[in-house]
GROMACS .gro file of C-alpha atoms in nm:
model
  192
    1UNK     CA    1   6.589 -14.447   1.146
    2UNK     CA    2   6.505 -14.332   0.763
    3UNK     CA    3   6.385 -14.609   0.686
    4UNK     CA    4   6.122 -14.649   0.950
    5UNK     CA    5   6.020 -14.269   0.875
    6UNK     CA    6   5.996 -14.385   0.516
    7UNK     CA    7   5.802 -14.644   0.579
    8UNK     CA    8   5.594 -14.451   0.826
    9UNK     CA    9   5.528 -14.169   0.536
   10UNK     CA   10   5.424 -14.467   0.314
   11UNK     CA   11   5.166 -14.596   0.531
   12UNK     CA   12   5.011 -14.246   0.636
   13UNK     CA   13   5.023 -14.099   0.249
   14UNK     CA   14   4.630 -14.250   0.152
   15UNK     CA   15   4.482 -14.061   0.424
   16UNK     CA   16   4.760 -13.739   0.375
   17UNK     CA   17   4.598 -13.708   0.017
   18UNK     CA   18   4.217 -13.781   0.160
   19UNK     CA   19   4.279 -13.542   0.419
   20UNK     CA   20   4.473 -13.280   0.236
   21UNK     CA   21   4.197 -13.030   0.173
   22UNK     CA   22   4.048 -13.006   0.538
   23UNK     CA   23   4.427 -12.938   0.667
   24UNK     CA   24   4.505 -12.584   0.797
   25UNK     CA   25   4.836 -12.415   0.723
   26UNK     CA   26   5.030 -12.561   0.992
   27UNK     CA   27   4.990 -12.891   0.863
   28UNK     CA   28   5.063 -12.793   0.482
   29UNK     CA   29   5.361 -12.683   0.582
   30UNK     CA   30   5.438 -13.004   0.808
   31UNK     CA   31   5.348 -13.265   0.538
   32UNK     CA   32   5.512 -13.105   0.318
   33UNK     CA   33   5.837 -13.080   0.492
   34UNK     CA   34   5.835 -13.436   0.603
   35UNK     CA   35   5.745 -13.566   0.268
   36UNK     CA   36   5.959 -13.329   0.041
   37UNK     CA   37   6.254 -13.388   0.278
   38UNK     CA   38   6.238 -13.776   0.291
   39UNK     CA   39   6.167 -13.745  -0.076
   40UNK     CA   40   6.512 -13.515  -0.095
   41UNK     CA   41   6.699 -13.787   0.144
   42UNK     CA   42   6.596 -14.042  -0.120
   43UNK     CA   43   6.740 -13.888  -0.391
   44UNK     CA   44   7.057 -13.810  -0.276
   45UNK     CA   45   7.099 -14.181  -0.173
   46UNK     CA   46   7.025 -14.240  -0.534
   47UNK     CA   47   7.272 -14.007  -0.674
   48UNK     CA   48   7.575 -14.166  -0.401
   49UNK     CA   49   7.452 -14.580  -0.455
   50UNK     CA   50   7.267 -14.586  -0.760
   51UNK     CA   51   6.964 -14.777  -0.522
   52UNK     CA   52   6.655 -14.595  -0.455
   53UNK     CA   53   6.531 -14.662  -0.129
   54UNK     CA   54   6.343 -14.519   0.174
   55UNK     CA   55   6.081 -14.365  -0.063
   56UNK     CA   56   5.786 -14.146   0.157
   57UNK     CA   57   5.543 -14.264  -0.087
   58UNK     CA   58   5.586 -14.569  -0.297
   59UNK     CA   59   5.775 -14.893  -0.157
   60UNK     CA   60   6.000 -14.902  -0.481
   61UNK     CA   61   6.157 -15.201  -0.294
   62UNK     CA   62   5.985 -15.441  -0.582
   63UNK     CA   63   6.079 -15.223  -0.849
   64UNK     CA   64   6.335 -15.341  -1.094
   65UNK     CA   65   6.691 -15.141  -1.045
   66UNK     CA   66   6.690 -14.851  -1.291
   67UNK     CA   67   6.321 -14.835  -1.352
   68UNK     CA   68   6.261 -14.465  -1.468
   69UNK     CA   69   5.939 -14.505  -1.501
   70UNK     CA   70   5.884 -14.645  -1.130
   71UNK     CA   71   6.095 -14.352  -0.984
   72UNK     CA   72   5.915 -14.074  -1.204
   73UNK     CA   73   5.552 -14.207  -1.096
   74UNK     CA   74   5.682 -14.181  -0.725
   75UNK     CA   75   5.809 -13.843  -0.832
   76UNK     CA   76   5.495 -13.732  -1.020
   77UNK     CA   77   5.283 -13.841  -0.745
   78UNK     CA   78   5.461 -13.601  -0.468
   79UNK     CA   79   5.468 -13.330  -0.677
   80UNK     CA   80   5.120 -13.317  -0.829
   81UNK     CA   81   4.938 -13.452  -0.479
   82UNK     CA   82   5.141 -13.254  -0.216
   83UNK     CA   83   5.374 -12.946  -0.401
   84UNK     CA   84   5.117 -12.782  -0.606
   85UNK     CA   85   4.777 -12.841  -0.346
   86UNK     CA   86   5.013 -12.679  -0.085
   87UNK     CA   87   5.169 -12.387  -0.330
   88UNK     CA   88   4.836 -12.275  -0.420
   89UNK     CA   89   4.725 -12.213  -0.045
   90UNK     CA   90   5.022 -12.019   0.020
   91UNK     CA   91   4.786 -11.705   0.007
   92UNK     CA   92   4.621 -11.890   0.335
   93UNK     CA   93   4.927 -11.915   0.512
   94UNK     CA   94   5.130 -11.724   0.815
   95UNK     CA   95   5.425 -11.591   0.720
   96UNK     CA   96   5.636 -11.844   0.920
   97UNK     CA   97   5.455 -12.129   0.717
   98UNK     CA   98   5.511 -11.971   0.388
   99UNK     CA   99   5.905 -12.003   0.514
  100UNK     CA  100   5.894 -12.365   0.619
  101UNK     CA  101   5.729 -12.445   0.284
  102UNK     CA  102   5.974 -12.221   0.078
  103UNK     CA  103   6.271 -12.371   0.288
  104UNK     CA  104   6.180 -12.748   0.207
  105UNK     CA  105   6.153 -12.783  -0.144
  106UNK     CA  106   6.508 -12.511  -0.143
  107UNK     CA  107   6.710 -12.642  -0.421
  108UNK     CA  108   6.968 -12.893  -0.274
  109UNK     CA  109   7.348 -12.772  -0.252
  110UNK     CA  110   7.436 -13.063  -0.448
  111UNK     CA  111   7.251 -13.200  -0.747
  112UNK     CA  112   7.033 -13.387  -0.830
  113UNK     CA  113   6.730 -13.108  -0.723
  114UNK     CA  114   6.375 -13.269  -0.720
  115UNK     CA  115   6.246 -12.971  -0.904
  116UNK     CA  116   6.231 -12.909  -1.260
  117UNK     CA  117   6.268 -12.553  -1.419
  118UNK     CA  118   5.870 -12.579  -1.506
  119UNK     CA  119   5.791 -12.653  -1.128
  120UNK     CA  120   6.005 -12.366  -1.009
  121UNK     CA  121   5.815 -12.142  -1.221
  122UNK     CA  122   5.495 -12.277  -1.064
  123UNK     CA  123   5.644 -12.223  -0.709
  124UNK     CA  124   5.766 -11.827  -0.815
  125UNK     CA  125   5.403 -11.766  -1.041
  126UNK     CA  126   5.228 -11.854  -0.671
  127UNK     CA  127   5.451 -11.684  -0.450
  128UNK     CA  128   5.349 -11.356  -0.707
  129UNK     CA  129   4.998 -11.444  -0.639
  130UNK     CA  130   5.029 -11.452  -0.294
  131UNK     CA  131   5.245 -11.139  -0.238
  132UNK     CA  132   5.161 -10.903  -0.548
  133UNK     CA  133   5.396 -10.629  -0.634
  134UNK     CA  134   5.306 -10.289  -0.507
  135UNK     CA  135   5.197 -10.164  -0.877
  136UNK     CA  136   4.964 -10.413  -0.929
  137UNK     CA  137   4.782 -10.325  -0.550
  138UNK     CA  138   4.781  -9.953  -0.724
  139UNK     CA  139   4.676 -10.058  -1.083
  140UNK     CA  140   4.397 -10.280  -0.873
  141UNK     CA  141   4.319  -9.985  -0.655
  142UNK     CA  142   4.405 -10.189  -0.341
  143UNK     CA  143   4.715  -9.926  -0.215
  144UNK     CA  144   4.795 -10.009   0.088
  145UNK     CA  145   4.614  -9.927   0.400
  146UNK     CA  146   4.763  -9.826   0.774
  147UNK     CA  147   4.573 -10.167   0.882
  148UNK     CA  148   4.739 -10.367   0.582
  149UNK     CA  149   5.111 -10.212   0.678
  150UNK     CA  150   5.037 -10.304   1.063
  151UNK     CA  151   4.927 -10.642   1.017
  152UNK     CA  152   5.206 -10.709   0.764
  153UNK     CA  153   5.475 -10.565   1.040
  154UNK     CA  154   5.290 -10.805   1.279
  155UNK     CA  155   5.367 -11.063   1.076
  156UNK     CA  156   5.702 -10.971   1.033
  157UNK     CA  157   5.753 -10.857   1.465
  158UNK     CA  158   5.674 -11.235   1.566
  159UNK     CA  159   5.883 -11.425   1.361
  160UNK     CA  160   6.227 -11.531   1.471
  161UNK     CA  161   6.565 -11.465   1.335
  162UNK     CA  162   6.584 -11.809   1.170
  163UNK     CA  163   6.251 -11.771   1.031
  164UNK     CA  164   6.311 -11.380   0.862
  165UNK     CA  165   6.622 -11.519   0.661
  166UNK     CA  166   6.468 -11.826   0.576
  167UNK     CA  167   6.168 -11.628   0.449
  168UNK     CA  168   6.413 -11.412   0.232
  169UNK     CA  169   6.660 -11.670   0.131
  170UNK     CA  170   6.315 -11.817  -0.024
  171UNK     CA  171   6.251 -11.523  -0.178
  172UNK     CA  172   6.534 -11.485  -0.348
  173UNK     CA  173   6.615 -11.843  -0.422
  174UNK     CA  174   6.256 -11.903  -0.617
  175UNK     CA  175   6.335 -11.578  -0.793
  176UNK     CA  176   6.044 -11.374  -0.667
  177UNK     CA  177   6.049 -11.025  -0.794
  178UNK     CA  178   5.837 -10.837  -0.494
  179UNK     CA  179   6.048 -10.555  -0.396
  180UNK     CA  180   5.828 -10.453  -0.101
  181UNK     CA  181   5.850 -10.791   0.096
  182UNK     CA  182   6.236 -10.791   0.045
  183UNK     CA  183   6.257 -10.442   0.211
  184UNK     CA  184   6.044 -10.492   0.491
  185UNK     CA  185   6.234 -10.848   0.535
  186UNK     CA  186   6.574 -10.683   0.519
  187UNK     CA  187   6.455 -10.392   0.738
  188UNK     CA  188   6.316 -10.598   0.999
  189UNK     CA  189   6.612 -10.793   0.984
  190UNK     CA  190   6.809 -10.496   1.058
  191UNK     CA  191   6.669 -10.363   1.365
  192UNK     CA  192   6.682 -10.698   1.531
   0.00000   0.00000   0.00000
């Protein structure tokens, strides 16, 4: 049930954050799908009973009802221990783990969204760092070798249907301005 997974999470977050910096990029993108999604679940059951419960990270079952500051430390705490560590690897990262982690902090379709305008920027200003625009690889001198544009179509060749569009729905949701990866997506997209 959710809240057995939610109490699960709870118990396995002190040695999630103790372990975070030896994990590869599968299990970024794993912890931070099962956190940010229970985390998601959460508020939503906020927003339709006014209760929060089935928190992955704090027990807020002690907490007085309508304690903001309770709910923004359990907030704080996912987002500064789990959303930004994992954001700033996403350089490290296969392309089909950079679209799990894009797809599960995706706005909800219905408010509230766990993500603040600030932390949004944050998410776009790494997703720039890990796929620069093509002028800055030719202001840098880095243009593009035939290795770079094999590997990259690599990339692209093994990734399923499901995982192309989630990679450019990400793209396009977080507002990232890198023409080149939105071609190639599209294009690949395209031919399959």
């Amino acid at each position: 049930s959710i809240g057995q997974a939610a109490w699960l999470l709870r118990a396995l977050w002190p040695q999630v954050v103790l372990s975070f910096p030896h994990f590869g990029p599968g299990e970024l993108s794993i912890a931070l799908r099962s956190y940010w999604w229970q985390l998601q679940y959460c508020l939503q059951e906020f927003a339709l009973t006014g209760l929060f419960r089935d928190h992955p990270v704090v027990d807020l079952a002690g907490a007085p009802t309508g304690s903001r500051r309770w709910e923004s430390k359990a907030m704080d705490q996912v987002k500064m221990k789990l959303l930004r560590p994992v954001f700033s690897r996403l350089g490290e990262m296969s392309l089909q783990h950079v679209a799990a982690c894009l797809t599960a902090v995706a706005p909800p379709l219905g408010k509230p969204d766990i993500l603040s305008p600030e932390e949004m920027s944050f998410v776009r200003t790494e997703m720039h760092e890990a796929f620069p625009k093509e002028s800055l690889l030719d202001e840098c001198g880095l243009a593009s070798s035939a290795w770079q544009e094999r590997f990259w179509q690599g990339e692209l060749q093994v990734l399923p249907v499901s995982a192309l569009l989630e990679l450019a729905c990400g793209f396009r949701e977080f507002g990232a301005t890198v023409p080149w990866v939105m071609k190639s997506l599209l294009s690949e997209l395209h031919l399959r």
